[in-house]
Short mmCIF file of C-alpha atoms in Angstrom, two decimals:
data_model
loop_
_atom_site.label_atom_id
_atom_site.label_comp_id
_atom_site.label_asym_id
_atom_site.label_seq_id
_atom_site.Cartn_x
_atom_site.Cartn_y
_atom_site.Cartn_z
CA MET F 1 2.77 6.68 -13.37
CA GLU F 2 3.87 9.70 -11.32
CA PHE F 3 3.84 10.18 -7.68
CA ARG F 4 1.47 12.86 -6.27
CA ILE F 5 3.27 15.80 -4.91
CA PRO F 6 3.02 16.17 -1.14
CA PRO F 7 1.02 19.14 0.05
CA VAL F 8 4.02 20.62 1.88
CA PRO F 9 7.79 20.14 1.41
CA MET F 10 10.35 19.28 4.11
CA ASP F 11 10.62 21.90 6.70
CA GLY F 12 12.59 20.57 9.55
CA PRO F 13 16.01 21.60 11.05
CA THR F 14 18.31 23.98 9.21
CA GLU F 15 21.09 22.91 6.60
CA ASP F 16 23.76 24.00 9.21
CA PHE F 17 22.29 21.69 11.71
CA TRP F 18 22.58 18.70 9.34
CA ARG F 19 25.93 19.63 8.07
CA GLY F 20 27.04 19.61 11.85
CA GLN F 21 25.66 16.06 12.05
CA GLY F 22 28.02 15.00 9.12
CA MET F 23 24.93 14.78 6.56
CA ASP F 24 24.59 16.29 3.33
CA PRO F 25 21.33 18.42 3.51
CA GLN F 26 20.45 18.05 -0.11
CA SER F 27 20.62 14.32 -0.04
CA LEU F 28 18.54 14.16 3.00
CA GLN F 29 16.06 16.52 1.51
CA ASP F 30 15.82 14.54 -1.70
CA ASP F 31 15.46 11.16 0.60
CA THR F 32 12.81 12.96 2.53
CA LEU F 33 10.71 14.11 -0.42
CA SER F 34 11.15 10.71 -2.08
CA ALA F 35 9.57 9.16 1.30
CA LEU F 36 6.95 11.69 1.28
CA SER F 37 6.04 10.91 -2.42
CA LEU F 38 5.70 7.29 -1.48
CA VAL F 39 3.38 7.81 1.38
CA HIS F 40 1.29 10.29 -0.46
CA PHE F 41 1.03 8.14 -3.43
CA ALA F 42 -0.48 5.22 -1.14
CA LEU F 43 -2.87 7.59 0.49
CA PRO F 44 -6.48 6.48 0.30
CA ASP F 45 -8.51 8.74 -2.03
CA GLN F 46 -10.25 11.57 -0.64
CA PRO F 47 -14.16 11.08 -0.16
CA VAL F 48 -14.96 14.48 -1.50
CA SER F 49 -13.25 16.96 -3.89
CA HIS F 50 -13.32 20.68 -3.76
CA HIS F 51 -12.68 20.75 -7.61
CA ALA F 52 -16.24 19.56 -8.38
CA THR F 53 -19.15 21.98 -9.11
CA LEU F 54 -22.72 21.77 -8.20
CA SER F 55 -25.29 23.66 -10.16
CA ALA F 56 -28.83 23.50 -11.29
CA PHE F 57 -31.01 25.34 -13.64
CA PRO F 58 -33.20 27.95 -11.98
CA ALA F 59 -36.88 27.39 -11.73
CA LEU F 60 -39.28 29.42 -14.04
CA ASP F 61 -41.25 30.34 -11.04
CA SER F 62 -38.35 31.03 -8.95
CA ALA F 63 -39.38 28.48 -6.39
CA ASP F 64 -36.59 26.92 -4.04
CA ARG F 65 -37.40 23.29 -4.75
CA ILE F 66 -34.05 21.97 -3.32
CA SER F 67 -34.72 23.49 0.10
CA ALA F 68 -38.12 21.48 -0.06
CA LEU F 69 -36.40 18.31 -0.24
CA PRO F 70 -36.65 15.88 2.88
CA GLU F 71 -34.25 16.42 5.59
CA GLY F 72 -32.31 13.25 5.00
CA ILE F 73 -31.65 14.28 1.46
CA LEU F 74 -30.45 17.72 2.44
CA ARG F 75 -28.02 16.14 4.92
CA TYR F 76 -26.80 13.72 2.29
CA ILE F 77 -25.97 16.71 0.02
CA VAL F 78 -24.04 18.54 2.68
CA SER F 79 -22.11 15.39 3.71
CA ARG F 80 -20.77 15.20 0.09
CA LEU F 81 -19.34 18.69 0.17
CA PRO F 82 -15.92 19.93 1.29
CA VAL F 83 -15.98 21.26 4.73
CA LYS F 84 -16.13 25.03 3.66
CA ASP F 85 -18.84 24.60 1.20
CA ALA F 86 -20.86 22.50 3.67
CA ALA F 87 -20.63 25.26 6.39
CA ARG F 88 -21.60 27.83 3.93
CA THR F 89 -24.97 26.02 3.15
CA ALA F 90 -26.23 27.47 6.44
CA ALA F 91 -26.44 30.90 4.75
CA LEU F 92 -28.75 29.68 1.95
CA SER F 93 -31.90 29.99 3.81
CA ARG F 94 -33.58 29.32 7.08
CA ARG F 95 -34.34 25.78 5.98
CA TRP F 96 -30.68 24.97 5.65
CA ARG F 97 -29.31 26.62 8.95
CA GLY F 98 -29.58 23.44 11.01
CA VAL F 99 -28.51 20.94 8.42
CA TRP F 100 -24.71 21.41 8.53
CA HIS F 101 -24.71 21.14 12.49
CA SER F 102 -26.61 17.98 12.28
CA THR F 103 -24.81 16.25 9.40
CA PRO F 104 -21.95 13.69 9.78
CA LEU F 105 -18.94 15.89 8.68
CA ILE F 106 -16.13 14.94 6.15
CA LEU F 107 -13.11 16.79 7.37
CA VAL F 108 -10.18 17.18 4.80
CA ASP F 109 -7.69 19.60 6.07
CA ALA F 110 -6.23 20.14 2.43
CA HIS F 111 -9.52 21.89 1.69
CA LEU F 112 -8.65 24.50 4.21
CA LEU F 113 -5.35 25.63 2.66
CA PRO F 114 -5.62 29.13 1.15
CA PRO F 115 -7.23 29.94 -2.04
CA GLY F 116 -5.28 28.61 -5.03
CA ARG F 117 -3.32 25.97 -2.82
CA ASP F 118 -4.00 22.27 -2.67
CA ALA F 119 -2.29 18.90 -2.55
CA ALA F 120 -1.29 19.25 -6.09
CA SER F 121 0.37 22.64 -5.76
CA PRO F 122 4.14 22.80 -6.30
CA PRO F 123 6.30 23.09 -3.16
CA ILE F 124 6.90 26.62 -1.45
CA HIS F 125 9.41 27.91 0.73
CA ALA F 126 9.95 26.14 4.10
CA GLY F 127 8.98 29.28 6.26
CA ALA F 128 6.00 29.88 4.21
CA ALA F 129 4.93 26.18 4.28
CA ARG F 130 5.34 26.29 8.11
CA ALA F 131 3.01 29.39 8.30
CA GLU F 132 0.60 27.68 5.90
CA GLY F 133 0.47 24.52 7.97
CA ARG F 134 -0.10 26.36 11.09
CA GLY F 135 -3.03 28.23 9.65
CA VAL F 136 -4.55 24.85 8.44
CA ALA F 137 -4.28 23.58 12.07
CA ALA F 138 -6.07 26.62 13.48
CA ALA F 139 -8.76 26.08 10.95
CA VAL F 140 -9.22 22.45 11.87
CA THR F 141 -9.39 23.42 15.42
CA ARG F 142 -12.25 25.91 14.67
CA VAL F 143 -14.15 23.25 12.68
CA LEU F 144 -13.95 20.70 15.40
CA HIS F 145 -15.11 23.42 17.92
CA ALA F 146 -17.97 24.61 15.76
CA HIS F 147 -19.48 21.49 14.43
CA PRO F 148 -21.57 19.67 17.16
CA GLY F 149 -22.67 16.82 15.06
CA PRO F 150 -20.72 13.51 14.22
CA ILE F 151 -17.44 13.40 12.19
CA ARG F 152 -17.30 10.34 10.22
CA TYR F 153 -14.15 11.00 8.04
CA ALA F 154 -10.95 12.93 8.92
CA TYR F 155 -8.21 13.28 6.23
CA LEU F 156 -5.55 15.19 7.92
CA THR F 157 -2.22 15.59 6.01
CA SER F 158 -1.56 19.29 5.74
CA SER F 159 -1.33 20.63 9.25
CA HIS F 160 1.78 21.75 11.29
CA MET F 161 1.72 19.68 14.41
CA GLU F 162 4.97 20.51 15.90
CA ALA F 163 3.86 23.95 16.36
CA PHE F 164 1.01 23.13 18.61
CA PRO F 165 2.13 20.70 21.31
CA GLY F 166 -0.81 18.84 22.72
CA LEU F 167 -3.04 20.03 19.88
CA LEU F 168 -3.24 16.69 18.12
CA ALA F 169 -4.08 14.82 21.35
CA ARG F 170 -7.13 17.20 21.76
CA TRP F 171 -8.05 16.72 18.13
CA LEU F 172 -8.12 12.82 18.39
CA GLN F 173 -9.99 13.01 21.78
CA THR F 174 -12.57 15.21 19.95
CA LEU F 175 -12.78 12.89 16.95
CA ALA F 176 -13.15 9.81 19.20
CA ILE F 177 -16.19 11.61 20.89
CA LYS F 178 -17.75 12.52 17.53
CA GLY F 179 -17.43 8.82 16.53
CA VAL F 180 -14.83 9.10 13.49
CA ARG F 181 -14.82 6.01 11.61
CA HIS F 182 -12.32 6.64 8.72
CA LEU F 183 -8.95 8.51 9.68
CA VAL F 184 -5.95 9.43 7.41
CA LEU F 185 -3.30 11.00 9.66
CA VAL F 186 0.17 11.95 8.22
CA ASN F 187 2.87 13.90 9.86
CA ARG F 188 4.90 16.59 7.74
CA PRO F 189 7.26 14.45 8.48
CA TRP F 190 9.33 16.60 11.00
CA PRO F 191 10.27 15.78 13.59
CA LEU F 192 10.84 12.16 12.52
CA ASN F 193 10.25 10.68 15.99
CA MET F 194 7.11 12.74 16.72
CA ASP F 195 4.81 10.56 19.02
CA LEU F 196 1.27 9.74 18.10
CA PRO F 197 -0.70 10.77 21.17
CA ALA F 198 -2.08 7.98 23.47
CA THR F 199 -5.58 9.41 22.97
CA PHE F 200 -5.37 7.57 19.71
CA PHE F 201 -6.37 4.45 21.38
CA GLY F 202 -9.71 6.07 22.44
CA MET F 203 -11.00 5.86 18.96
CA ALA F 204 -12.86 2.54 19.14
CA THR F 205 -15.35 3.61 16.44
CA LEU F 206 -12.65 3.44 13.60
CA LYS F 207 -13.22 1.24 10.64
CA ASP F 208 -10.28 2.37 8.40
CA LEU F 209 -6.99 3.84 9.57
CA PHE F 210 -3.88 5.24 7.59
CA LEU F 211 -1.05 6.49 9.57
CA GLY F 212 2.14 7.94 8.11
CA PHE F 213 5.35 9.36 9.57
CA TRP F 214 4.60 8.85 13.36
CA LYS F 215 6.17 7.09 16.29
CA PHE F 216 3.60 4.68 17.54
CA PRO F 217 2.60 5.08 21.21
CA ASP F 218 4.02 2.44 23.71
CA THR F 219 1.36 -0.13 24.39
CA THR F 220 2.84 -1.88 27.35
CA ALA F 221 1.02 0.13 30.05
CA LEU F 222 -2.32 0.45 28.29
CA PRO F 223 -5.55 -0.88 29.97
CA ARG F 224 -6.72 -4.38 28.94
CA GLY F 225 -9.96 -2.98 27.56
CA VAL F 226 -8.21 -0.78 24.89
CA ALA F 227 -9.39 -2.20 21.29
CA PHE F 228 -10.54 -1.25 17.91
CA PRO F 229 -13.29 -3.56 17.69
CA HIS F 230 -14.52 -2.30 14.38
CA LEU F 231 -11.22 -1.70 12.44
CA ARG F 232 -11.23 -3.38 8.99
CA GLU F 233 -8.43 -1.60 7.13
CA LEU F 234 -5.01 -0.58 8.39
CA GLY F 235 -2.18 1.27 6.59
CA LEU F 236 1.05 1.92 8.34
CA SER F 237 3.61 4.11 6.14
CA CYS F 238 7.04 5.10 7.46
CA MET F 239 5.85 4.33 11.03
CA GLY F 240 8.33 3.76 13.89
CA ILE F 241 6.39 0.84 15.45
CA GLU F 242 7.96 -1.91 17.55
CA ASN F 243 7.32 -5.66 17.21
CA TRP F 244 5.23 -5.92 20.38
CA ASP F 245 3.18 -2.80 19.54
CA MET F 246 2.30 -4.51 16.08
CA ASP F 247 1.31 -7.61 18.04
CA PHE F 248 -0.91 -5.63 20.29
CA VAL F 249 -2.73 -3.90 17.16
CA LEU F 250 -3.39 -7.29 15.63
CA ALA F 251 -4.63 -8.79 18.97
CA LYS F 252 -6.97 -5.80 19.61
CA SER F 253 -8.44 -5.61 16.10
CA PRO F 254 -10.77 -8.77 15.85
CA VAL F 255 -12.22 -7.92 12.61
CA LEU F 256 -9.24 -6.65 10.77
CA ARG F 257 -9.12 -7.79 7.14
CA SER F 258 -6.47 -5.80 5.46
CA LEU F 259 -2.90 -4.72 6.69
CA CYS F 260 -0.60 -2.80 4.45
CA ILE F 261 2.90 -1.89 5.89
CA GLN F 262 5.09 0.57 3.75
CA GLY F 263 8.71 1.39 4.66
CA ASN F 264 8.75 0.02 8.18
CA ILE F 265 11.41 1.72 10.45
CA LEU F 266 11.51 -0.27 13.78
CA LEU F 267 9.55 -3.35 12.97
CA ARG F 268 11.84 -6.32 12.42
CA ARG F 269 9.45 -9.28 12.81
CA LEU F 270 5.84 -9.39 11.64
CA SER F 271 4.02 -12.20 13.41
CA LEU F 272 0.61 -12.84 11.86
CA VAL F 273 -1.82 -14.16 14.50
CA SER F 274 -5.35 -13.14 13.37
CA ARG F 275 -8.64 -14.84 12.87
CA SER F 276 -9.95 -12.21 10.45
CA LEU F 277 -6.97 -11.00 8.22
CA ARG F 278 -7.69 -11.70 4.47
CA CYS F 279 -4.67 -9.56 2.85
CA VAL F 280 -1.32 -8.45 4.16
CA GLN F 281 0.85 -6.25 1.87
CA ILE F 282 4.37 -5.20 2.61
CA ILE F 283 5.73 -2.38 0.41
CA ALA F 284 9.47 -1.61 0.69
CA GLY F 285 9.94 -4.04 3.61
CA ILE F 286 13.34 -3.38 5.05
CA ASP F 287 15.03 -6.02 7.31
CA LEU F 288 11.46 -7.74 7.99
CA GLU F 289 10.94 -11.29 8.77
CA ILE F 290 7.41 -12.37 8.31
CA ALA F 291 5.76 -15.48 10.03
CA VAL F 292 2.22 -16.54 9.32
CA GLU F 293 1.61 -18.28 12.65
CA ASP F 294 -2.16 -18.69 12.68
CA ALA F 295 -4.25 -16.96 10.05
CA PRO F 296 -7.03 -19.16 8.86
CA GLN F 297 -8.82 -16.42 6.83
CA LEU F 298 -5.52 -15.12 5.09
CA GLU F 299 -5.83 -15.33 1.26
CA ARG F 300 -3.03 -12.78 0.24
CA LEU F 301 0.52 -12.45 1.45
CA ILE F 302 2.07 -9.79 -0.81
CA MET F 303 5.73 -8.39 -0.49
CA TRP F 304 5.90 -5.79 -3.41
CA SER F 305 9.57 -5.15 -2.69
CA SER F 306 12.03 -5.99 0.11
CA SER F 307 15.68 -5.38 1.15
CA ALA F 308 18.03 -6.01 4.01
CA ARG F 309 20.64 -3.60 4.91
CA ASP F 310 23.11 -6.12 6.22
CA GLY F 311 22.68 -8.41 3.05
CA LEU F 312 21.67 -11.38 5.20
CA PRO F 313 18.38 -13.56 4.24
CA ARG F 314 15.19 -12.96 5.91
CA ARG F 315 12.80 -15.67 6.74
CA VAL F 316 9.27 -15.99 5.56
CA LYS F 317 7.51 -18.52 7.39
CA ILE F 318 4.06 -20.09 6.39
CA GLY F 319 2.35 -22.07 9.22
CA HIS F 320 -1.44 -22.26 9.64
CA ALA F 321 -2.91 -20.51 6.54
CA PRO F 322 -5.33 -22.91 4.90
CA ALA F 323 -6.87 -20.21 2.74
CA LEU F 324 -3.80 -18.62 1.34
CA THR F 325 -4.13 -18.56 -2.47
CA VAL F 326 -1.82 -15.68 -3.48
CA LEU F 327 1.76 -15.29 -2.47
CA GLY F 328 4.65 -13.24 -3.63
CA TYR F 329 7.10 -11.67 -4.42
CA LEU F 330 9.36 -14.30 -2.87
CA ASP F 331 12.96 -13.33 -3.54
CA LEU F 332 15.31 -16.33 -3.76
CA LYS F 333 18.31 -14.13 -2.95
CA LEU F 334 16.77 -12.34 0.11
CA HIS F 335 14.13 -14.81 1.43
CA VAL F 336 14.51 -18.06 3.24
CA LEU F 337 11.29 -19.92 2.86
CA GLN F 338 10.12 -21.99 5.95
CA ILE F 339 6.79 -24.07 5.68
CA GLY F 340 5.67 -25.22 9.12
CA ASN F 341 9.10 -26.51 10.83
CA THR F 342 10.83 -27.08 7.69
CA ILE F 343 13.32 -24.64 6.06
CA ILE F 344 13.22 -25.07 2.32
CA LYS F 345 16.61 -25.72 0.86
CA ALA F 346 17.97 -26.90 -2.68
CA GLY F 347 17.09 -30.56 -3.02
CA THR F 348 14.34 -30.50 -0.15
CA THR F 349 12.17 -33.43 -0.81
CA ALA F 350 8.46 -32.55 -1.46
CA SER F 351 6.03 -33.99 1.37
CA PRO F 352 2.67 -32.97 2.64
CA SER F 353 4.52 -31.12 5.46
CA THR F 354 6.46 -28.78 3.04
CA MET F 355 3.75 -28.08 0.81
CA VAL F 356 1.15 -25.24 0.57
CA SER F 357 -1.44 -26.68 -1.76
CA SER F 358 -3.73 -23.78 -1.48
CA ILE F 359 -1.47 -21.46 -3.36
CA GLN F 360 -2.77 -20.80 -6.96
CA ILE F 361 -0.94 -17.43 -7.71
CA LEU F 362 2.85 -17.49 -7.05
CA SER F 363 5.39 -14.68 -7.89
CA LEU F 364 9.11 -15.19 -7.46
CA ARG F 365 12.09 -13.01 -7.86
CA VAL F 366 14.83 -15.04 -9.50
CA CYS F 367 18.34 -14.04 -10.60
CA PHE F 368 19.28 -16.68 -13.29
CA GLY F 369 22.95 -15.63 -13.26
CA VAL F 370 23.25 -16.72 -9.61
CA ARG F 371 23.82 -20.49 -9.23
CA ASN F 372 22.06 -20.78 -5.92
CA ASN F 373 18.98 -19.20 -7.19
CA ALA F 374 18.83 -21.68 -10.01
CA LYS F 375 19.18 -24.46 -7.63
CA MET F 376 16.65 -23.25 -5.35
CA LEU F 377 13.87 -22.69 -7.78
CA PRO F 378 12.76 -26.15 -8.34
CA SER F 379 12.63 -26.86 -4.42
CA PHE F 380 10.62 -23.61 -4.10
CA LEU F 381 8.10 -24.64 -6.92
CA ARG F 382 7.65 -28.09 -5.45
CA CYS F 383 6.31 -26.46 -2.23
CA PHE F 384 3.32 -25.23 -4.26
CA PRO F 385 1.98 -28.01 -6.40
CA ASN F 386 -1.44 -26.45 -7.45
CA VAL F 387 -0.14 -22.95 -8.79
CA GLU F 388 -1.96 -21.98 -11.87
CA ARG F 389 -0.24 -18.48 -12.45
CA LEU F 390 3.41 -17.96 -12.02
CA HIS F 391 4.81 -14.47 -12.17
CA LEU F 392 8.53 -15.05 -12.89
CA GLN F 393 9.96 -18.28 -12.73
CA GLU F 394 12.68 -24.47 -13.59
CA VAL F 395 13.97 -27.91 -13.64
CA GLY F 396 13.17 -31.40 -12.75
CA ALA F 397 9.61 -32.89 -12.61
CA ILE F 398 7.66 -30.18 -10.89
CA GLU F 399 3.96 -30.93 -10.67
CA CYS F 400 2.55 -27.21 -10.82
CA VAL F 401 4.66 -26.55 -14.10
CA GLN F 402 3.53 -29.84 -15.65
CA SER F 403 -0.09 -29.88 -14.61
CA HIS F 404 -1.40 -26.83 -13.63
CA ILE F 405 0.05 -23.47 -14.63
CA LYS F 406 -1.96 -21.72 -17.17
CA LEU F 407 -0.42 -18.29 -17.37
CA MET F 408 3.18 -17.08 -16.66
CA ILE F 409 4.27 -13.49 -16.91
CA PHE F 410 8.10 -12.99 -17.26
CA ARG F 411 9.12 -9.45 -16.54
CA ASP F 412 12.33 -7.67 -17.12
CA PHE F 413 13.33 -9.81 -20.00
CA ARG F 414 16.85 -8.96 -21.30
CA GLY F 415 17.33 -11.57 -24.13
CA GLU F 416 20.06 -13.43 -22.16
CA ARG F 417 20.86 -17.07 -22.84
CA SER F 418 20.02 -18.17 -19.44
CA GLU F 419 16.44 -16.63 -19.58
CA LEU F 420 15.79 -18.20 -22.90
CA ALA F 421 16.92 -21.62 -21.60
CA PHE F 422 14.50 -21.44 -18.77
CA LEU F 423 11.57 -20.18 -21.00
CA LYS F 424 12.35 -23.08 -23.48
CA PHE F 425 12.28 -25.56 -20.59
CA PHE F 426 8.98 -24.03 -19.38
CA LEU F 427 7.35 -24.32 -22.86
CA GLU F 428 8.58 -27.80 -23.10
CA SER F 429 7.26 -28.87 -19.69
CA ALA F 430 3.95 -26.74 -19.09
CA GLN F 431 1.17 -28.99 -20.46
CA GLU F 432 -1.62 -26.76 -19.36
CA LEU F 433 -0.07 -23.41 -20.34
CA LYS F 434 -2.32 -21.17 -22.24
CA GLU F 435 -0.34 -17.81 -22.48
CA LEU F 436 3.29 -16.97 -21.90
CA VAL F 437 3.81 -13.08 -21.45
CA ILE F 438 7.23 -11.76 -21.96
CA VAL F 439 7.58 -8.10 -20.65
CA PHE F 440 10.87 -6.08 -21.30
CA GLY F 441 11.56 -2.70 -19.95
CA LYS F 442 11.07 0.53 -21.85
CA GLY F 443 14.09 1.29 -24.06
CA ARG F 444 15.76 -2.25 -23.49
CA PHE F 445 15.64 -2.86 -27.27
CA THR F 446 15.83 -0.40 -30.13
CA SER F 447 12.69 -1.63 -31.72
CA MET F 448 9.94 -4.31 -31.69
CA THR F 449 11.99 -5.96 -34.46
CA GLU F 450 15.08 -6.26 -32.30
CA ALA F 451 12.89 -7.73 -29.50
CA ASN F 452 11.26 -10.26 -31.64
CA SER F 453 14.68 -11.46 -32.90
CA LYS F 454 15.64 -12.21 -29.44
CA VAL F 455 12.91 -14.72 -29.06
CA LYS F 456 12.48 -16.18 -32.50
CA HIS F 457 14.13 -19.46 -31.40
CA LEU F 458 11.68 -19.69 -28.65
CA LEU F 459 8.68 -19.04 -30.92
CA ALA F 460 9.83 -22.06 -32.95
CA ALA F 461 10.40 -24.31 -29.91
CA LYS F 462 8.60 -27.47 -29.14
CA ARG F 463 5.58 -26.85 -26.75
CA ALA F 464 3.96 -29.21 -24.49
CA SER F 465 0.65 -27.22 -24.75
CA GLN F 466 -0.46 -26.92 -28.38
CA THR F 467 -2.76 -24.19 -27.54
CA CYS F 468 -0.34 -21.97 -25.65
CA SER F 469 0.40 -18.37 -27.12
CA ILE F 470 3.48 -16.10 -26.61
CA LEU F 471 2.94 -12.43 -26.28
CA LEU F 472 5.99 -9.98 -26.23
CA ILE F 473 5.29 -6.47 -24.64
CA GLU F 474 7.27 -3.37 -23.83
CA SER F 475 6.40 -1.95 -20.50
CA ALA F 476 5.87 1.69 -20.02
CA LEU F 477 8.55 1.49 -17.13
CA GLU F 478 12.24 1.30 -17.28
CA GLU F 479 13.83 -1.95 -16.50
CA GLY F 480 13.64 -2.91 -12.85
CA GLU F 481 11.36 0.01 -12.09
CA ASP F 482 8.77 -1.09 -9.47
CA LYS F 483 6.73 2.16 -8.99
CA TYR F 484 3.60 0.47 -10.17
CA TYR F 485 3.78 -1.77 -7.19
CA LEU F 486 3.65 0.91 -4.55
CA ASP F 487 -0.05 1.20 -3.87
CA PHE F 488 -2.71 -1.03 -2.16
CA ARG F 489 -3.94 -2.88 -5.29
CA GLY F 490 -3.53 -6.17 -3.48
CA SER F 491 -6.47 -5.37 -1.00
CA ASP F 492 -8.78 -5.19 -4.00
CA PHE F 493 -10.42 -8.50 -4.21
CA SER F 494 -12.20 -7.61 -7.37
CA GLU F 495 -8.63 -7.95 -8.88
CA GLY F 496 -8.28 -11.75 -9.27
CA ASP F 497 -4.45 -11.56 -9.69
CA PRO F 498 -2.84 -8.53 -8.18
CA PHE F 499 0.46 -9.27 -9.84
CA ALA F 500 -0.93 -9.14 -13.35
CA PHE F 501 -0.79 -5.40 -13.93
CA ILE F 502 1.46 -4.48 -16.85
CA PRO F 503 1.96 -0.71 -17.18
CA GLN F 504 2.05 0.07 -20.96
CA ASP F 505 2.15 3.38 -22.92
#
């Protein structure tokens, strides 16, 4: 899987400026483009495409039967076209002239790029990209001014905002007036600390929102009535948002059901207090503590990847979350698990106050070569007695291993003795296990024959479940590569197990 190329390259301060700051311009550009790739990879799909074609066979009597269709059907046709094509329908005939003006508009600024340029085009020179972005911004302004009807969807990722101070504020105000419901808004990303205008808070009609590379506005002085009463989906990527501002957003979004945070910059503690949230995903969470304080509808808490710059552990607290069924990846090296008021430690005695009985799918990151990880693993597993699917990983009488787990997927298998010892233990203990899937990284072994030789003793081991099968798979990804995690798959409730995806050639 490859990241989509961003529509514009980095075009911020000059190389001399960064050298003067003691930074390597090339490294900075590489990091910036990598961050852009992550953001654009996670972008929601565009609702229309300008690559599609619309055609029909001409009628034998030359009659214009399309124009004779009911007004509602004509508006539907226009609403599914890219903005340029939608506007051009006004020239088809007198019947079409008023359709575009009265049709709820889908505005994707990438469709306003010059001919031959789109989001998949290769990067161009910074100066040309800057001029291109300004041209797109001017075109967006013309569309907003010319179209008097509603705008339901705005997908703005290709405009040069720094060049037009105040323009974005006017855009957001216009979109609020026109009742925008779905908004994707991504900075270029220069400047990194560019403020999202406060007019953003007037967009009370929003249902879905994705923001990337902005500094979130200060919420402390906002009127009490500000709210997002219809917001259901929220994605924040590489955002500068403070703890109290995140608390404000959750408190003012009474029907929010899905939250995804990717590459947080200022956020240090995510406190989940929400009566509506069903899924929370953290992608590349840095220095972030998570506390599920009161989330009665929360079903999924997913941390695709996490890190701490100071190397100190970060707390994951599970308070009131009676519907929580999917949890992971808990990293035994990085995370300190707290259930209620109890911090789980090696040797913690299982009790009703230290168990989350609702969890059915659990994912753990375990380094078997680290003694403390091995000691913590039994204590972690005893906290989740009803787990049926375990992704990654031991010892002692553990109820979920003995009586419930039906599927386990063991990733990044290297053939080491400690791994085999754990897998042997698991096979000897898991009475309900139906399938053990062992996944090794691409190129880890020279052939499947070598890979099979690593597990031959495991295949002959005694099994607590006589119906258990063992499947050995080579991934399409290199060992330890997590790119396939970096999307919003966890919010798709048609996927019963969001951790079960295994990329293969």
